[in-house]
PDB file of C-alpha atoms in Angstrom:
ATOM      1  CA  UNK N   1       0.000   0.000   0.000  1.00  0.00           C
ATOM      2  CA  UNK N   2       2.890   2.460   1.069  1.00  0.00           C
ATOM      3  CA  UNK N   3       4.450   1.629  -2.280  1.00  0.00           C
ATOM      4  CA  UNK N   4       1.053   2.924  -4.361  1.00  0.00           C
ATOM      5  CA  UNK N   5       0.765   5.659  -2.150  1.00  0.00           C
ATOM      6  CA  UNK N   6       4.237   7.093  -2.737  1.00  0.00           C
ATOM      7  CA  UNK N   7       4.361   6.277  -6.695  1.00  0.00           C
ATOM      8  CA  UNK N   8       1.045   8.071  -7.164  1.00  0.00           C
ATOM      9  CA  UNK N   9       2.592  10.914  -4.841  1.00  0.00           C
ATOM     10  CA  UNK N  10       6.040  11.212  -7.375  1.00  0.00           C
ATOM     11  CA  UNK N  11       3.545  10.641 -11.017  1.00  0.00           C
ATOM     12  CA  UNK N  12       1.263  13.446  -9.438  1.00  0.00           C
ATOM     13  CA  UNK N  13       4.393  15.596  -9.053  1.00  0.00           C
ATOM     14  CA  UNK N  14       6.218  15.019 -12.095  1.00  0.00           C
ATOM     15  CA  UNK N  15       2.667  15.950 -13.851  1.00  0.00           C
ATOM     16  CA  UNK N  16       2.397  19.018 -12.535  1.00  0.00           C
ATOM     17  CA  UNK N  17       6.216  19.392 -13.245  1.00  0.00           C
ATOM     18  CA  UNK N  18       5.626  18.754 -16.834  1.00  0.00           C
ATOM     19  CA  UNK N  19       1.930  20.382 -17.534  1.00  0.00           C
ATOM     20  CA  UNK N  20       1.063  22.234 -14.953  1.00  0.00           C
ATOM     21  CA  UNK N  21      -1.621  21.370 -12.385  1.00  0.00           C
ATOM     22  CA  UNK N  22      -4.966  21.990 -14.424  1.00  0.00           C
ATOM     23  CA  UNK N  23      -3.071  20.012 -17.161  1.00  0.00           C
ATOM     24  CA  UNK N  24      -3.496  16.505 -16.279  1.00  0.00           C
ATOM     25  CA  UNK N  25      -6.642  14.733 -15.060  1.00  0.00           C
ATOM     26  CA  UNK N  26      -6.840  11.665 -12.185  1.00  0.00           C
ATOM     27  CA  UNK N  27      -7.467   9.206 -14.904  1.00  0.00           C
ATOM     28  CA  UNK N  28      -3.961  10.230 -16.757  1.00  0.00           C
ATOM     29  CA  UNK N  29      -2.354  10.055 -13.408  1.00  0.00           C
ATOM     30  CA  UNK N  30      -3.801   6.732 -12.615  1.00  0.00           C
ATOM     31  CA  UNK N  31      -2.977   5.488 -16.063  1.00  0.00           C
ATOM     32  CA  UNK N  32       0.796   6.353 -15.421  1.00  0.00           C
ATOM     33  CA  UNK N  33       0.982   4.365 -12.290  1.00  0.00           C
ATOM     34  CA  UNK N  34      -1.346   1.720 -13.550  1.00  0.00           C
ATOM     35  CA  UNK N  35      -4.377   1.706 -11.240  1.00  0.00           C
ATOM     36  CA  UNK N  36      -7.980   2.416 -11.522  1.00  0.00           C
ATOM     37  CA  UNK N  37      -9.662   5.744 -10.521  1.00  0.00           C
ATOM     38  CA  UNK N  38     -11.688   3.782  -7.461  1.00  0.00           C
ATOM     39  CA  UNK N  39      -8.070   2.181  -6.428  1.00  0.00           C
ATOM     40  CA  UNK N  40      -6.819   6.314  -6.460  1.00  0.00           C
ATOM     41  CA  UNK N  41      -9.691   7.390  -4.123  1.00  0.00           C
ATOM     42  CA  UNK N  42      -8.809   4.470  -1.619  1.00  0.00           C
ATOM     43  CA  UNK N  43      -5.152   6.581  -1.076  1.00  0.00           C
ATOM     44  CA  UNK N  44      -6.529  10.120  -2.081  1.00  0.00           C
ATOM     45  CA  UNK N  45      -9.601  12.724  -1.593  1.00  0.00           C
ATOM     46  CA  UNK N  46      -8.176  14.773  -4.313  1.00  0.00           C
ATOM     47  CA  UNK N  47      -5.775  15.367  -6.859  1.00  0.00           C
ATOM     48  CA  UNK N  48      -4.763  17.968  -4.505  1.00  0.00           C
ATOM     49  CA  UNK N  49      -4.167  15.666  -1.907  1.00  0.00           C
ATOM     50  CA  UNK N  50      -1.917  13.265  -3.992  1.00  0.00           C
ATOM     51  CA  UNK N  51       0.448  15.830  -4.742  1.00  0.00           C
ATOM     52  CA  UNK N  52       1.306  16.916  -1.595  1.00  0.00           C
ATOM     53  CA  UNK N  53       1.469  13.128  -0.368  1.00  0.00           C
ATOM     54  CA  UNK N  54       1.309  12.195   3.136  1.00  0.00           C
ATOM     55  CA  UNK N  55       2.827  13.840   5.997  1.00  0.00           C
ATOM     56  CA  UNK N  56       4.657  10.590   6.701  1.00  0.00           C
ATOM     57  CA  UNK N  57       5.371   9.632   3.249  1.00  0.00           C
ATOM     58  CA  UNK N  58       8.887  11.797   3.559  1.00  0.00           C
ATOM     59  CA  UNK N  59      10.788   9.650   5.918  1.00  0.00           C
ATOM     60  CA  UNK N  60      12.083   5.859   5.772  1.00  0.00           C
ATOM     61  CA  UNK N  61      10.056   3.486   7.098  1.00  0.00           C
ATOM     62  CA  UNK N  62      11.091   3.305  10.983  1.00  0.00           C
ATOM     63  CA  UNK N  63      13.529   5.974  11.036  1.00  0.00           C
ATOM     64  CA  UNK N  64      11.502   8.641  12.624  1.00  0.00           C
ATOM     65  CA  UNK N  65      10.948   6.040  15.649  1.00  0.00           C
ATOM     66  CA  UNK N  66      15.084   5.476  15.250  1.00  0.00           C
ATOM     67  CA  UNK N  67      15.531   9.282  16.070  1.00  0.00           C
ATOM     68  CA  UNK N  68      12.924   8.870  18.903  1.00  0.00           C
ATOM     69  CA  UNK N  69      15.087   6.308  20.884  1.00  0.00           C
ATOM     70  CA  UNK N  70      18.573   7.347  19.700  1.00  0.00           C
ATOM     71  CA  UNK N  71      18.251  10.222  23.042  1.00  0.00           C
ATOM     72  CA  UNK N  72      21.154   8.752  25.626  1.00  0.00           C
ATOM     73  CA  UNK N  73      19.196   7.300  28.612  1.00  0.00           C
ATOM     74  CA  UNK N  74      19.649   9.510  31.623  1.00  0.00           C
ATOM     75  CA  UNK N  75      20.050  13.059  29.914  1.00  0.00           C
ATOM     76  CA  UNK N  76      18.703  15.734  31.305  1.00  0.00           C
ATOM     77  CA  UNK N  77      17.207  18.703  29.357  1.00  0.00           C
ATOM     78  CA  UNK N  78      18.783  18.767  25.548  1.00  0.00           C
ATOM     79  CA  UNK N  79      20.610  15.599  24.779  1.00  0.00           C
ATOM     80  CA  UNK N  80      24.259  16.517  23.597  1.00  0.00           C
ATOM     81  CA  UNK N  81      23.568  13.881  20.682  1.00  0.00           C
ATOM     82  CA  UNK N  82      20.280  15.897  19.283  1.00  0.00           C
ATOM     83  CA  UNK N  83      22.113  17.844  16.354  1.00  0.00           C
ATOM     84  CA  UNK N  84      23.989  14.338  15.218  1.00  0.00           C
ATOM     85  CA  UNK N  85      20.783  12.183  15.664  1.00  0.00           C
ATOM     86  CA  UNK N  86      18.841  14.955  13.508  1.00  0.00           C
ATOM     87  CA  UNK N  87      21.689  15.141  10.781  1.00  0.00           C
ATOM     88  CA  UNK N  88      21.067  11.226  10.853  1.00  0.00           C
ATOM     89  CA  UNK N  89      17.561  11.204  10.014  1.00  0.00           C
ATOM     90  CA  UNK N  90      17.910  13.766   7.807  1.00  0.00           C
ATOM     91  CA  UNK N  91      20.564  12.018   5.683  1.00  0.00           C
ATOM     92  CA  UNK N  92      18.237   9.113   5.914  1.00  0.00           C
ATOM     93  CA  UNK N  93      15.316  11.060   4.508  1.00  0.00           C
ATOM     94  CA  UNK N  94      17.554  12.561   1.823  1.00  0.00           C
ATOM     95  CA  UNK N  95      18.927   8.994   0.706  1.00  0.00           C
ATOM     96  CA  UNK N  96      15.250   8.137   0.218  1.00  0.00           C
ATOM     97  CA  UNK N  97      15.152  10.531  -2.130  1.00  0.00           C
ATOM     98  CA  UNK N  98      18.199  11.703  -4.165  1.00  0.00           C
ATOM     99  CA  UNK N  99      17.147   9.462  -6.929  1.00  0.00           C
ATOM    100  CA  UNK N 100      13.931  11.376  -6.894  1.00  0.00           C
ATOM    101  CA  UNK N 101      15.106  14.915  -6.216  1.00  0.00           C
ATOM    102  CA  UNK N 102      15.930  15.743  -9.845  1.00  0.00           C
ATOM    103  CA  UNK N 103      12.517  14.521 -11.413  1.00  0.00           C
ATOM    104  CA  UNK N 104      10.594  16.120  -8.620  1.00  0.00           C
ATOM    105  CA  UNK N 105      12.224  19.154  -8.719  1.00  0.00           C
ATOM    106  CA  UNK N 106      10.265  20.680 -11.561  1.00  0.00           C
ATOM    107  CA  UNK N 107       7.535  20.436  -9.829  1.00  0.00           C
ATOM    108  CA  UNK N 108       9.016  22.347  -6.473  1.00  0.00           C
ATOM    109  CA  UNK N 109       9.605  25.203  -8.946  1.00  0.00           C
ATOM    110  CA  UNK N 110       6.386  25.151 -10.362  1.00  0.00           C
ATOM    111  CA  UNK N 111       4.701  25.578  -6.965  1.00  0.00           C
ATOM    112  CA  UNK N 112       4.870  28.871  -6.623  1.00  0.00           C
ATOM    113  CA  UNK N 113       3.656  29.935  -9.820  1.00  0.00           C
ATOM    114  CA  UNK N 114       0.248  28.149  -9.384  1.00  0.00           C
ATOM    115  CA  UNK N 115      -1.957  29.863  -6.838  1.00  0.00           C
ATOM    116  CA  UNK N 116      -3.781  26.423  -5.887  1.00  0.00           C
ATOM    117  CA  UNK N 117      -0.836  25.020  -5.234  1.00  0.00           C
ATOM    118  CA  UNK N 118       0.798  27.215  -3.576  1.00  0.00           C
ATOM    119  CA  UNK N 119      -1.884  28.394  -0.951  1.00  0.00           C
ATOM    120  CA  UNK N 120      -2.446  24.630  -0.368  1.00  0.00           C
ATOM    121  CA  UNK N 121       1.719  24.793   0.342  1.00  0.00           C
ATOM    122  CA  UNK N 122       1.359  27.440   2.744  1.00  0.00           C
ATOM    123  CA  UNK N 123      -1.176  25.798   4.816  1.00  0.00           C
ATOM    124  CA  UNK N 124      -0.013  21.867   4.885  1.00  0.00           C
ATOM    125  CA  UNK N 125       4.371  23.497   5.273  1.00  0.00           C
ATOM    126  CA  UNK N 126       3.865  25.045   8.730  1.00  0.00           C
ATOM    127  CA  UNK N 127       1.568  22.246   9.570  1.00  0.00           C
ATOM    128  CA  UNK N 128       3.778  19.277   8.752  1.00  0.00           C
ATOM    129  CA  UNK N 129       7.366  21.405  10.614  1.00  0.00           C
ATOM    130  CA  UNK N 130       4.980  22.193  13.795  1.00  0.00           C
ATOM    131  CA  UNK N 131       4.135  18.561  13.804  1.00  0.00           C
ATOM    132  CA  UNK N 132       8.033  17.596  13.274  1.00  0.00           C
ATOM    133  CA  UNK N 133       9.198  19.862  15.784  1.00  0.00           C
ATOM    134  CA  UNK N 134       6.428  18.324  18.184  1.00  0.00           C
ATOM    135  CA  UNK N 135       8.244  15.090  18.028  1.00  0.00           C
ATOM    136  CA  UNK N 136      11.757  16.872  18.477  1.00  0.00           C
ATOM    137  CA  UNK N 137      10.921  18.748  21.164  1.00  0.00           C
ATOM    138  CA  UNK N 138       8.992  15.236  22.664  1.00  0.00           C
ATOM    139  CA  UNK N 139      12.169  13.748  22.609  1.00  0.00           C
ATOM    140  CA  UNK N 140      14.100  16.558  24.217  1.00  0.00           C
ATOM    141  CA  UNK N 141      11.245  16.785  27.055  1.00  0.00           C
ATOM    142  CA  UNK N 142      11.048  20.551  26.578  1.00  0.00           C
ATOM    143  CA  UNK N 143       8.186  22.410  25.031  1.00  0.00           C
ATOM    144  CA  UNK N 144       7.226  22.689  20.957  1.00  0.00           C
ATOM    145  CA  UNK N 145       8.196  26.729  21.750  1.00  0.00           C
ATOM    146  CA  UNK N 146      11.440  26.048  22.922  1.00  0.00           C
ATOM    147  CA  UNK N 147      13.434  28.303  20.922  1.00  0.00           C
ATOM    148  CA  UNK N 148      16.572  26.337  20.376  1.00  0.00           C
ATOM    149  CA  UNK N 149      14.204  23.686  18.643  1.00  0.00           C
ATOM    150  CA  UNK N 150      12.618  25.762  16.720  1.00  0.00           C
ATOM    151  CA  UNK N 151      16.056  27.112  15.235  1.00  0.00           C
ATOM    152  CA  UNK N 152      17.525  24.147  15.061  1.00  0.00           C
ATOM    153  CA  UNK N 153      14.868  22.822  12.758  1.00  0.00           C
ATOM    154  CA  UNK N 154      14.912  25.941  11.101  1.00  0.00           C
ATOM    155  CA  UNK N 155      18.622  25.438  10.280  1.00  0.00           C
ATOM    156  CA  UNK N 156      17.960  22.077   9.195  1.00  0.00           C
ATOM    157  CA  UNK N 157      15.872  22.893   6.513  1.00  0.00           C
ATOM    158  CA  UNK N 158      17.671  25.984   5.483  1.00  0.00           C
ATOM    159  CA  UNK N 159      20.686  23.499   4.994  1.00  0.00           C
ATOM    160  CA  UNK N 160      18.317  20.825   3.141  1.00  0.00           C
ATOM    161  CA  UNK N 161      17.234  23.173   0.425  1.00  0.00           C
ATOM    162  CA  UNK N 162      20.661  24.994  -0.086  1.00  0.00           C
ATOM    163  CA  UNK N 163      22.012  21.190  -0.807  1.00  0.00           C
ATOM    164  CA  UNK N 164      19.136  20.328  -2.994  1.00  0.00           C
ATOM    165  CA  UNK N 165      19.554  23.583  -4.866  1.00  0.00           C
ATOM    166  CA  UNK N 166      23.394  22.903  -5.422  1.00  0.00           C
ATOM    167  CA  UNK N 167      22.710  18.888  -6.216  1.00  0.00           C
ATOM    168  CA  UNK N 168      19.874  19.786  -9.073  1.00  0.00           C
ATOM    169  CA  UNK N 169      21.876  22.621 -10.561  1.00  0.00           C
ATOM    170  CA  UNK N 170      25.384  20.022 -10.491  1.00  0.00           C
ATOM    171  CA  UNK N 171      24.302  16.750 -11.838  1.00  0.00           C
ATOM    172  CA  UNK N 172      27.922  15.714 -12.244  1.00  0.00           C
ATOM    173  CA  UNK N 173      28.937  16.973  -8.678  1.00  0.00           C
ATOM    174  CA  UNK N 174      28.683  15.646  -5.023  1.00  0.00           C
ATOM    175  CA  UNK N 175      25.992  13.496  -3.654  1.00  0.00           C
ATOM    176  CA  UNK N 176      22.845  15.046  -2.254  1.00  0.00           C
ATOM    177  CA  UNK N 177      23.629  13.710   1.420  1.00  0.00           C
ATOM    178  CA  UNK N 178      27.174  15.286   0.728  1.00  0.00           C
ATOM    179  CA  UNK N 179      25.891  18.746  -0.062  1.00  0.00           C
ATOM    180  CA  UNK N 180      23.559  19.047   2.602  1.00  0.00           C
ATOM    181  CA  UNK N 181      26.306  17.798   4.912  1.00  0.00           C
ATOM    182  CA  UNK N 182      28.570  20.629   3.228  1.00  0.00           C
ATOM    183  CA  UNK N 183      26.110  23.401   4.271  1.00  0.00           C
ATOM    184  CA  UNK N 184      25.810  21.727   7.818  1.00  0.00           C
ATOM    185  CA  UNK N 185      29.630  21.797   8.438  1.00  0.00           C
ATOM    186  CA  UNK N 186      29.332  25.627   7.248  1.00  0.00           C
ATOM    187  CA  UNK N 187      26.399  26.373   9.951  1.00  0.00           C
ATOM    188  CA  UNK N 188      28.545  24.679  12.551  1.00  0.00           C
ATOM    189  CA  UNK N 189      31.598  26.770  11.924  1.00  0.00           C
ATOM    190  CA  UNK N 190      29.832  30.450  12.165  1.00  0.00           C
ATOM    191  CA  UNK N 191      28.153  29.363  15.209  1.00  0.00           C
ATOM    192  CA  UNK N 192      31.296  28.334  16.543  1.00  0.00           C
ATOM    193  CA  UNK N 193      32.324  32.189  16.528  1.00  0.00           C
ATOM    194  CA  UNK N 194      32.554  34.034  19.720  1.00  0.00           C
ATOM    195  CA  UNK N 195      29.748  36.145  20.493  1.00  0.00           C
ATOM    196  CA  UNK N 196      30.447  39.930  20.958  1.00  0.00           C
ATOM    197  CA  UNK N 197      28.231  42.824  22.542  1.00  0.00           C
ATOM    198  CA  UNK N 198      28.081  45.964  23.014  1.00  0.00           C
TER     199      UNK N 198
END
């Protein structure tokens, strides 16, 4: 089932990618991943829907639940392993889907140029980190508006879409996981600078 799920997710977005999202109907995208329309509604309530995926449709199967119990036993507060345990999943995640990346990409670009899609983007992106960050801060045993989280998460993803950037635009150059872990090692040394007031 997760395999449908995800294949109608990547046809859906290399549709769009290609003809835009009026320009393709649910029967065209069930013909490319060879089911019927009633088999589509099983996964999906809309076209909509199966573009965006699910929430949970982004990460390897068992790695979120990995991060979860990768927390030392006995820590108190934040766990000095959080930062390497999040680089981990993430590196996980983007393994999933480097072979992907390039196809899907189109359609990334194309999402802010359609006003369906991108309103639907703005409500289901905030959603889906505030639900991520949930789990982090779970983990941590500190609350979803701990700042440090937040930022941290916020770096993350800065560092995620700088490396996909750089991997789609050099398809001859380093590996996806090795571009986002080239951005992370460039984070790490600026906030290894001494602060300075006043």
């Amino acid at each position: 089932m997760l395999k449908t799920r995800l294949s109608i997710t990547r046809h859906a977005r290399e549709l769009t990618a290609e003809n835009g999202f009026a320009g393709f109907t649910i029967e065209e995208l069930c013909a490319k991943v060879g089911i019927s329309r009633r088999t589509f509604f099983n996964y999906f309530a809309s076209k909509l829907d199966a573009v965006f995926g699910h929430a949970e449709d982004g990460l390897p199967a068992g790695a979120l639940e990995r991060f979860m119990n990768a927390r030392p036993a006995g820590t108190t507060g934040i766990s000095p392993t959080l930062l390497s345990d999040l680089i981990a999943l993430v590196l996980e995640q983007l393994h999933l889907d480097e072979s992907e990346i390039r196809g899907a990409h189109g359609f990334f670009t194309i999402l802010h140029r359609e006003p369906e899609l991108l309103q639907r983007m703005m409500q289901v992106g905030p959603e889906r980190q505030a639900a991520f960050i949930a789990q982090v801060s779970k983990r941590e045993g500190v609350p979803p508006s701990h700042p440090g989280i937040n930022m941290l998460v916020h770096c993350l993803q800065g560092a995620t879409h700088q490396a996909v950037e750089r991997y789609v635009e050099a398809p001859n150059g380093p590996s996806l996981a090795e571009e986002f872990l080239l951005s992370m090692s460039q984070v790490q040394e600026l906030f290894q600078q001494r602060l300075r007031f006043g």
